[in-house]
Tab-separated table of C-alpha atoms in Angstrom:
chain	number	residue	atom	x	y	z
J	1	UNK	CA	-104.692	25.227	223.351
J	2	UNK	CA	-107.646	23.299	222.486
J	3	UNK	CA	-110.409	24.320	219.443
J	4	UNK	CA	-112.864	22.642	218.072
J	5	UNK	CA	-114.001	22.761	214.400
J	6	UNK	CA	-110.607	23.972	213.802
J	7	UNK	CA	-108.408	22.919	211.070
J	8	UNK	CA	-104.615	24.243	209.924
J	9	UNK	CA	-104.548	25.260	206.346
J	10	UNK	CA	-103.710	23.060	203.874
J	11	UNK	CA	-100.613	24.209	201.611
J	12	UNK	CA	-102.511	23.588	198.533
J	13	UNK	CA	-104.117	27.329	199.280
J	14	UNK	CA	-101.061	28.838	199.185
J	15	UNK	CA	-99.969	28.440	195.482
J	16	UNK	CA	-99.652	31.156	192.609
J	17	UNK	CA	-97.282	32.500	190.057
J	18	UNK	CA	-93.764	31.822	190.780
J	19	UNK	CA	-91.293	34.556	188.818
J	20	UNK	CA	-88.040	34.053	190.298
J	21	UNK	CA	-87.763	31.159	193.278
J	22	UNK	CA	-84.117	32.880	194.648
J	23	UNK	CA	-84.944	36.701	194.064
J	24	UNK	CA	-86.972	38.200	196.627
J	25	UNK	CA	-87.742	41.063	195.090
J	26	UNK	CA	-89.498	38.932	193.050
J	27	UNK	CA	-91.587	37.086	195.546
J	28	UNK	CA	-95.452	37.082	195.714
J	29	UNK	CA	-97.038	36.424	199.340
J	30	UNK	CA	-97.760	32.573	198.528
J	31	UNK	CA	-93.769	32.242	198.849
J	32	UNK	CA	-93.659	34.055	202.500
J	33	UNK	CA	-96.337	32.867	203.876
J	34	UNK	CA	-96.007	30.766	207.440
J	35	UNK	CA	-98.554	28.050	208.520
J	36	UNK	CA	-99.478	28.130	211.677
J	37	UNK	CA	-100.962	25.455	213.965
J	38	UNK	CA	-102.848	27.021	216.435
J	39	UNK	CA	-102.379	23.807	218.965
J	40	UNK	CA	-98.615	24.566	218.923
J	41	UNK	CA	-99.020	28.499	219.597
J	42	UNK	CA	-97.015	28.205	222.809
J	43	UNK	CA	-93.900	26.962	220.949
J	44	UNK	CA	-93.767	29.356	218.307
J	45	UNK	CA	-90.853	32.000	219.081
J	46	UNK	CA	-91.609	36.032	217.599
J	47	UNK	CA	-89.394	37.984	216.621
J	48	UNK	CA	-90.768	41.444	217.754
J	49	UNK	CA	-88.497	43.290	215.881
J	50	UNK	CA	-90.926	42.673	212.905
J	51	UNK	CA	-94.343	42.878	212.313
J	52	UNK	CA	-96.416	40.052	212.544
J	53	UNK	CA	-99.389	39.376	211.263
J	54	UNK	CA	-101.601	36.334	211.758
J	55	UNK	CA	-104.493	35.301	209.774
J	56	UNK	CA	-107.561	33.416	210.860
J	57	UNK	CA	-110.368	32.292	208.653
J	58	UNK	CA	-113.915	32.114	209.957
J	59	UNK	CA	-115.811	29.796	207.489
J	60	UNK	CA	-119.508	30.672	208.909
J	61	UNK	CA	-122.350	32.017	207.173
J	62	UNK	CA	-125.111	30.770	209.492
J	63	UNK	CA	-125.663	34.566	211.060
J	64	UNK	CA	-126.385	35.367	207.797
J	65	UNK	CA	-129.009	32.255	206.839
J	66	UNK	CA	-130.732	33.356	210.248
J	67	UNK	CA	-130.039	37.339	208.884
J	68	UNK	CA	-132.495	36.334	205.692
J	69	UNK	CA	-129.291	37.143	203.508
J	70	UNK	CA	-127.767	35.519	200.465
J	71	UNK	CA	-125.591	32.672	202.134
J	72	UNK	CA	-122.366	31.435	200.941
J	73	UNK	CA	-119.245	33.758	202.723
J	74	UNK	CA	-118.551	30.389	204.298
J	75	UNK	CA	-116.113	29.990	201.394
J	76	UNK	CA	-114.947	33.929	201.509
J	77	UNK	CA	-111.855	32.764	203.127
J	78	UNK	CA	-110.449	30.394	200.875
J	79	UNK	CA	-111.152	32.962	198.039
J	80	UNK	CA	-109.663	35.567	199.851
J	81	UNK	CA	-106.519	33.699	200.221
J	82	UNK	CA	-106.444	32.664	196.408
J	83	UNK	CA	-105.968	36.289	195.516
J	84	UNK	CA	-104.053	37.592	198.245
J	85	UNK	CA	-101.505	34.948	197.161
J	86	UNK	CA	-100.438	36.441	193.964
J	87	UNK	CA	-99.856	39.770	194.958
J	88	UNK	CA	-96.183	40.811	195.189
J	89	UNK	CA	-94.107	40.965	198.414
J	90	UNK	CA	-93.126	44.866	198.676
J	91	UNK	CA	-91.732	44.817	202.477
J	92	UNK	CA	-88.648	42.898	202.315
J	93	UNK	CA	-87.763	41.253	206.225
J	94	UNK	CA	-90.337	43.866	207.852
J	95	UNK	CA	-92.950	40.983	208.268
J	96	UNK	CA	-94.013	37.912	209.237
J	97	UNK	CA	-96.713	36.505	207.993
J	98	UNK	CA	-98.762	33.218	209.447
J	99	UNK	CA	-101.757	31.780	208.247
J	100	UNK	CA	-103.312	30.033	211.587
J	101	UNK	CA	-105.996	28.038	209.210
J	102	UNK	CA	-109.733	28.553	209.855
J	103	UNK	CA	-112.554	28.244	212.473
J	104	UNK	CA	-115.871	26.568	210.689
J	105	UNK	CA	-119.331	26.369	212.108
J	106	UNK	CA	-120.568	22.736	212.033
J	107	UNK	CA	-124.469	21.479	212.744
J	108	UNK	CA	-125.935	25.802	212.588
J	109	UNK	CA	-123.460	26.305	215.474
J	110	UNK	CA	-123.230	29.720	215.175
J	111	UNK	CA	-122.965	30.109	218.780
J	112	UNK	CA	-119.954	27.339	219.237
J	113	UNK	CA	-117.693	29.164	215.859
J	114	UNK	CA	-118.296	32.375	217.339
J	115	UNK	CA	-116.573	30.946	221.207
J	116	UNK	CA	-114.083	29.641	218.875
J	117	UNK	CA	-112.964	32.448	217.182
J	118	UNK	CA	-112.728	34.058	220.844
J	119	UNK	CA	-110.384	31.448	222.175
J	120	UNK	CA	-108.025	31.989	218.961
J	121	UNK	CA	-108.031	35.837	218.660
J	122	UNK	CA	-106.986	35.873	222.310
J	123	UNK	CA	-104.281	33.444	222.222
J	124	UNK	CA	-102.907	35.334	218.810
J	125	UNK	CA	-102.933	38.561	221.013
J	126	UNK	CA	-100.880	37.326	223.766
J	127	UNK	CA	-98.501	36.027	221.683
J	128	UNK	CA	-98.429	39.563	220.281
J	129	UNK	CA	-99.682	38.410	216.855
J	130	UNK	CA	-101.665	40.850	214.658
J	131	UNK	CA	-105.107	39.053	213.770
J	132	UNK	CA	-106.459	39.480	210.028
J	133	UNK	CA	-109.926	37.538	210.454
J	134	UNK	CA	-111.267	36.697	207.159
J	135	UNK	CA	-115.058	35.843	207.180
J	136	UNK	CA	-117.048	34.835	206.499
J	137	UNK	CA	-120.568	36.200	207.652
J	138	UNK	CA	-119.989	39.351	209.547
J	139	UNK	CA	-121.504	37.562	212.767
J	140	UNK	CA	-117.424	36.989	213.291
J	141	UNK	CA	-117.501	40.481	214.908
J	142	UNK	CA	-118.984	39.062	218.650
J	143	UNK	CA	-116.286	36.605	218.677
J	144	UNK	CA	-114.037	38.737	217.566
J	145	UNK	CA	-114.714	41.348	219.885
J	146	UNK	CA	-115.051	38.922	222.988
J	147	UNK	CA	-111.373	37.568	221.996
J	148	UNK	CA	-110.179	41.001	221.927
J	149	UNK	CA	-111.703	42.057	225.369
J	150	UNK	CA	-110.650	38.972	227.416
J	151	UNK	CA	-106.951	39.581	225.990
J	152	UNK	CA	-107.085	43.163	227.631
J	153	UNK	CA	-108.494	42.625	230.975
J	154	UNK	CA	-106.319	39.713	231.436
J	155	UNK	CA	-102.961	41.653	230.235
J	156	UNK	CA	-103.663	45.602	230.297
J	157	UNK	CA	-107.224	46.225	232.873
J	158	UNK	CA	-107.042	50.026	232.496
J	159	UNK	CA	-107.484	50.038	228.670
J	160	UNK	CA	-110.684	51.055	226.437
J	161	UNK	CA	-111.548	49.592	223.683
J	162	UNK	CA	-113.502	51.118	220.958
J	163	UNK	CA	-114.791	49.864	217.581
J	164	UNK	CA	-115.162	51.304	213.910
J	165	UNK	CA	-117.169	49.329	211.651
J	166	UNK	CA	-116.892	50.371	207.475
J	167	UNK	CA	-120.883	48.894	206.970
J	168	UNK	CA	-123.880	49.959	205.570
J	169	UNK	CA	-125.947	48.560	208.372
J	170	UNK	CA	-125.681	48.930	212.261
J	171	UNK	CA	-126.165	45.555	212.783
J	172	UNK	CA	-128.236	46.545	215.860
J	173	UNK	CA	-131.277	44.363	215.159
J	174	UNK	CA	-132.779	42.824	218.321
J	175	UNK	CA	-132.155	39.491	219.191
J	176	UNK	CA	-134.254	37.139	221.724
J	177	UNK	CA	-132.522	33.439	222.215
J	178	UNK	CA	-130.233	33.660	218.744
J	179	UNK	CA	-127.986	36.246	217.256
J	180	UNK	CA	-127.410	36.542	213.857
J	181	UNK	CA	-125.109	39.021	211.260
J	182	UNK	CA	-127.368	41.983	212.094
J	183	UNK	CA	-127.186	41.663	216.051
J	184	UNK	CA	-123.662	41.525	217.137
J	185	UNK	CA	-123.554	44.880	218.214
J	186	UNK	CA	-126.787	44.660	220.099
J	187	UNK	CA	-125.152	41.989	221.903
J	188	UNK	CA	-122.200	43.533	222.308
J	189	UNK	CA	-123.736	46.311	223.835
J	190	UNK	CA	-125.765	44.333	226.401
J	191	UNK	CA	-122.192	42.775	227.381
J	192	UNK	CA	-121.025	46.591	228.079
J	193	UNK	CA	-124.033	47.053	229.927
J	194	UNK	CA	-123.494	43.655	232.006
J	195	UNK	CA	-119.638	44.210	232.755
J	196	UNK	CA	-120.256	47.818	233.181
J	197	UNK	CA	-118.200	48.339	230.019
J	198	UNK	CA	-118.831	51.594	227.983
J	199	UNK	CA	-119.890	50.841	224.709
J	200	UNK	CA	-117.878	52.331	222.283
J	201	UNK	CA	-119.184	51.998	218.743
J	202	UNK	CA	-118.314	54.050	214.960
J	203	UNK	CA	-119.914	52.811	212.485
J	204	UNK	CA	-118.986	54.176	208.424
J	205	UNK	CA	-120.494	54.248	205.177
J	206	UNK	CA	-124.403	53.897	206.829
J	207	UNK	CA	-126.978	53.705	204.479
J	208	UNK	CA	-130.119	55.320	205.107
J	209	UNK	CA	-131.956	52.970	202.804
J	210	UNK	CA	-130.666	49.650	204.948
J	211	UNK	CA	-131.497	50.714	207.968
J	212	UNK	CA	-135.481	51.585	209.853
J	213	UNK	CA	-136.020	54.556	211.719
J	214	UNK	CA	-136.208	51.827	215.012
J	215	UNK	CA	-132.298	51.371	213.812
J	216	UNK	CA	-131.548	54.988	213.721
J	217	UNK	CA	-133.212	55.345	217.288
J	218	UNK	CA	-131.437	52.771	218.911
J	219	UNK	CA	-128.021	53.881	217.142
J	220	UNK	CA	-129.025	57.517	218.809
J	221	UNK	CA	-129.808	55.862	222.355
J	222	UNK	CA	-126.887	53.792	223.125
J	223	UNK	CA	-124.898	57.242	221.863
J	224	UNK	CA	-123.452	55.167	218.876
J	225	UNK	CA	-121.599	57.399	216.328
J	226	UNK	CA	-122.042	57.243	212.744
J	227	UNK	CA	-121.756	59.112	209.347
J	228	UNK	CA	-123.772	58.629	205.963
J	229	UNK	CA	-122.563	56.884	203.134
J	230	UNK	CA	-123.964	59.836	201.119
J	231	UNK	CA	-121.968	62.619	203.445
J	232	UNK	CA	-118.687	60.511	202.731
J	233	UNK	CA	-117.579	63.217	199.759
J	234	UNK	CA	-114.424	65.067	199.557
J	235	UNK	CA	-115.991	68.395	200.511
J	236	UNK	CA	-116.535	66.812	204.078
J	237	UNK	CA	-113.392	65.209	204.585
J	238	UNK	CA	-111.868	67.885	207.011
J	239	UNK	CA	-114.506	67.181	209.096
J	240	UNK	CA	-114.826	63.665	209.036
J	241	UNK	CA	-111.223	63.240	209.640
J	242	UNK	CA	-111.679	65.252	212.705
J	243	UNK	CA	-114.843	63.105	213.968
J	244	UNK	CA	-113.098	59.576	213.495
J	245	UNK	CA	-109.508	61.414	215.571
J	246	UNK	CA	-111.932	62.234	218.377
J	247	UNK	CA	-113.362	59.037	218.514
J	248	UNK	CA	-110.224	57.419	218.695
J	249	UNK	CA	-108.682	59.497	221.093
J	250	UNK	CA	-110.948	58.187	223.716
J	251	UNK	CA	-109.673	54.807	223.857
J	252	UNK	CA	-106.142	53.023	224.102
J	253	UNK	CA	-107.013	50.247	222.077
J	254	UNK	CA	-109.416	49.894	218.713
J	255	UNK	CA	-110.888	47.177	216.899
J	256	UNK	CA	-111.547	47.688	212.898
J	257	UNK	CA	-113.884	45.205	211.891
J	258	UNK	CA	-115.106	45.742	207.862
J	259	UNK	CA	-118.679	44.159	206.332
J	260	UNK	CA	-117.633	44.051	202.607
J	261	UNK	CA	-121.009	45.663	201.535
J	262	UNK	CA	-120.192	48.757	202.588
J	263	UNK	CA	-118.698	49.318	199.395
J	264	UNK	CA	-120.635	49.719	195.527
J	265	UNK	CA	-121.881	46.975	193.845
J	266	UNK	CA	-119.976	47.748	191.373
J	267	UNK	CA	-117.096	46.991	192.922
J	268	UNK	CA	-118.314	44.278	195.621
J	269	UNK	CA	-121.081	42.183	193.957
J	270	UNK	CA	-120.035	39.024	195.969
J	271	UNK	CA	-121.994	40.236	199.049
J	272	UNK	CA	-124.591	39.583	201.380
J	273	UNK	CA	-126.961	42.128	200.678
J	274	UNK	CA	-125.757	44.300	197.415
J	275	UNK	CA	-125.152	48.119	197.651
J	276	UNK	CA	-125.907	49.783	194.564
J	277	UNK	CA	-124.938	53.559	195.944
J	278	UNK	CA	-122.572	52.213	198.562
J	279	UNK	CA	-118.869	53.619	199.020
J	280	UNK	CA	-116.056	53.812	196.808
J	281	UNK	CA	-112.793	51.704	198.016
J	282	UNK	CA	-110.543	54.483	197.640
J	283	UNK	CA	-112.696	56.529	200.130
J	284	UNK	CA	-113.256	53.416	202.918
J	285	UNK	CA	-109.287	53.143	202.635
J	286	UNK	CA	-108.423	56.540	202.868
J	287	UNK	CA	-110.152	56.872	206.214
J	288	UNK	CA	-108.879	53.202	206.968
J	289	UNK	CA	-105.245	54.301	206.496
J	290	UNK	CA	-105.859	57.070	208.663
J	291	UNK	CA	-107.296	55.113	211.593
J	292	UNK	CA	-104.329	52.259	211.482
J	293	UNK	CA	-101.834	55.902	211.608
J	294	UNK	CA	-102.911	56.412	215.207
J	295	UNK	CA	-101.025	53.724	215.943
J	296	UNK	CA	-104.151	51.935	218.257
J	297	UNK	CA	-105.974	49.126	215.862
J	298	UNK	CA	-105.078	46.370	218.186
J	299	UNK	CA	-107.121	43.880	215.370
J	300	UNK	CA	-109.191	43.894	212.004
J	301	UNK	CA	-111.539	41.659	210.266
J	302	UNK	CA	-112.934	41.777	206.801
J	303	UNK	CA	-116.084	40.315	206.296
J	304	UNK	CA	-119.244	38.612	203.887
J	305	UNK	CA	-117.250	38.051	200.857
J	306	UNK	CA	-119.571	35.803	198.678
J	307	UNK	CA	-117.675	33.721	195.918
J	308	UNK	CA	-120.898	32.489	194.522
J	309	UNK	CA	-121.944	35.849	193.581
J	310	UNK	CA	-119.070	37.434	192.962
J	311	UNK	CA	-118.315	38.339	189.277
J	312	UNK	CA	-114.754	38.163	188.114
J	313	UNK	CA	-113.998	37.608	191.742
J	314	UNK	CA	-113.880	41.846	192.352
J	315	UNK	CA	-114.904	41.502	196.151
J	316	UNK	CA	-112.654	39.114	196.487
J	317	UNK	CA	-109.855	40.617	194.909
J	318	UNK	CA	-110.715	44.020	196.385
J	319	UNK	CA	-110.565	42.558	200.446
J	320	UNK	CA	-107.126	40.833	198.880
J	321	UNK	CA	-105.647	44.426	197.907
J	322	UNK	CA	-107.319	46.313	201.471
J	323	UNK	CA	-105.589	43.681	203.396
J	324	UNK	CA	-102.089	44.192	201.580
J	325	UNK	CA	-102.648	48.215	201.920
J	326	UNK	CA	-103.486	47.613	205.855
J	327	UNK	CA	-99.957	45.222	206.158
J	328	UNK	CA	-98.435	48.199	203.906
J	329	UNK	CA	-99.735	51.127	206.231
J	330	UNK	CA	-98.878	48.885	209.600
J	331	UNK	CA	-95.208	48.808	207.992
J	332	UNK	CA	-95.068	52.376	207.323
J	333	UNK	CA	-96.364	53.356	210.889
J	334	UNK	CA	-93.720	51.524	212.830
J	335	UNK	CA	-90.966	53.302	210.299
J	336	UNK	CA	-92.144	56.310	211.109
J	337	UNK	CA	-92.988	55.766	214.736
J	338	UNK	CA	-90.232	54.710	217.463
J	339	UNK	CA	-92.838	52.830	218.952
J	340	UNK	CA	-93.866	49.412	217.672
J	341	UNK	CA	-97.358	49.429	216.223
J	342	UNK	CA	-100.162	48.698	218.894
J	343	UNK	CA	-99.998	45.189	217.067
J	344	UNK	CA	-96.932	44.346	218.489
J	345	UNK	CA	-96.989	46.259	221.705
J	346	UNK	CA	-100.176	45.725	223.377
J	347	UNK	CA	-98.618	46.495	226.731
J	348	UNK	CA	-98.034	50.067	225.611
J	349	UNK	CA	-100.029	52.078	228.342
């Protein structure tokens, strides 16, 4: 396979505490961790018996320079990786885990990263890898998505695909020759239109205050479904829980893609565009733990982490610990299931 402004990682971002070097119940994930070359993906022999997860980096902010937005999650990646490595290995043999190294946008490219990213998630999909895309401006989503969709018709041409989004925008904004980190879902949903695809879309955690009424209309035309940061409270959970189940049980396949400012500034300063009443973690990864339990998330990305605003490194740390929570809940679903995990059996219909 052939990328462009592609790069394996470098082992140097894989380094941490070291407790025990024999023990591995003393391991943190910088001593399991797998480098991947994407050029060799052919070779590389899984063991579907185990989970296996495969991260990509996409080192782009340009959506968001074009977005009007604080640049800088060009770097989210690396930082993301610095404090995922540290945490502690809690799932024995269950998991593989490869890092496949990252996807940058050179000369404003945005365009060129994006087809990149495509090409990659595909490939990781029908090798029956489990792509973690790290961003990165949230602009990764229409590569993401395009990856995801040529995998499927190619491999499984019956299947649906629909997407959740945790974000406090729509990202619906219109677009005329360029997208940007606010128009991948307008895009996406002219593609639908085009391939006479139904679009498909949840989006999470909305904020009324980042969004115009022309947002909210469009949203309502192209049938997109959505609930309020504000009506994200324990008192509606019930019926939340039954909203997101009846989304999903439309579709064989679903896509999780996560804009880190969907959550309180408090706990995510490192962002694009700060969210001073936006949503607790502990509430985005309820419902997120939920969704992966349906055993359909097919792929996830995490997105706009910021290490030049980030203070003490929270939203870094805090995509770090949602990522080990998603590999935790994967693990738990195919213990409980006696089905793999959509992840690893995306031939399941």
């Amino acid at each position: 396979m052939k990328l462009k402004n592609y790069s394996p990682i470098d082992t140097k971002f894989w380094k941490g505490r070291i407790d025990d070097l024999n023990d591995s119940d003393s391991f943190r994930m910088h001593q399991i961790i797998q480098l991947l070359d994407l050029t060799y993906l052919k070779s590389l022999k899984v063991d579907l018996s185990k989970l296996n997860i495969c991260f990509i980096g996409f080192c782009c902010d340009e959506g968001i320079k074009r977005n009007l937005g604080r640049k800088g999650a060009k770097h989210g990646p690396e930082y993301i990786r610095k404090e995922f490595a540290n945490l502690p290995v809690t799932f024995g043999n269950d998991v593989v885990i490869y890092d496949a190294g990252n996807i940058f946008c050179l000369g404003n490219n945005m365009e060129e990263a994006q087809e990149q990213l495509k090409i990659a998630i595909e490939a990781t999909l029908n090798k029956k890898l489990f792509p973690i895309v790290l961003g990165g401006g949230h602009e990764l989503v229409f590569g993401h998505y395009n990856g995801i969709i040529n995998h499927l018709v190619n491999n499984d041409k019956g299947s649906c695909l629909g997407i959740i989004n945790f974000d406090a925008h729509f990202d619906l904004r219109p677009y005329k020759n360029k997208g940007s980190s606010g128009t991948m879902f307008s895009q996406i949903a002219d593609k639908c239109l085009a391939e006479r695809r139904e679009f498909a879309y949840m989006c999470l955690g909305v904020q009324t205050s980042a969004n115009t009424k022309s947002l909210f209309k469009k949203a309502n035309s192209l049938g997109v479904k959505y609930i309020l940061a504000k009506d994200l409270v324990e008192s509606n959970f019930v019926s939340i829980s039954t909203e997101i189940n009846s989304f999903i049980k439309q579709y064989e396949y679903i896509y999780v893609t996560i804009c880190s400012d969907v959550f309180n500034s408090a706990f995510a300063p490192g962002v694009s565009s700060l969210q001073p009443f936006g949503m607790n973690p502990e509430i985005v990864l309820k419902f997120l733990k939920e969704i992966l339990k349906t055993n359909k998330v097919i792929s996830l990305d995490i997105a706009e982490v910021s290490p030049r605003f980030d203070q003490d490194k929270r939203t870094a740390k805090l995509n770090a610990v949602i990522i080990y929570a998603v590999i935790n809940s994967l693990i738990e679903n195919k213990k409980n299931n006696e089905k793999m995990p959509a992840c690893n059996n995306v031939y399941k219909k």
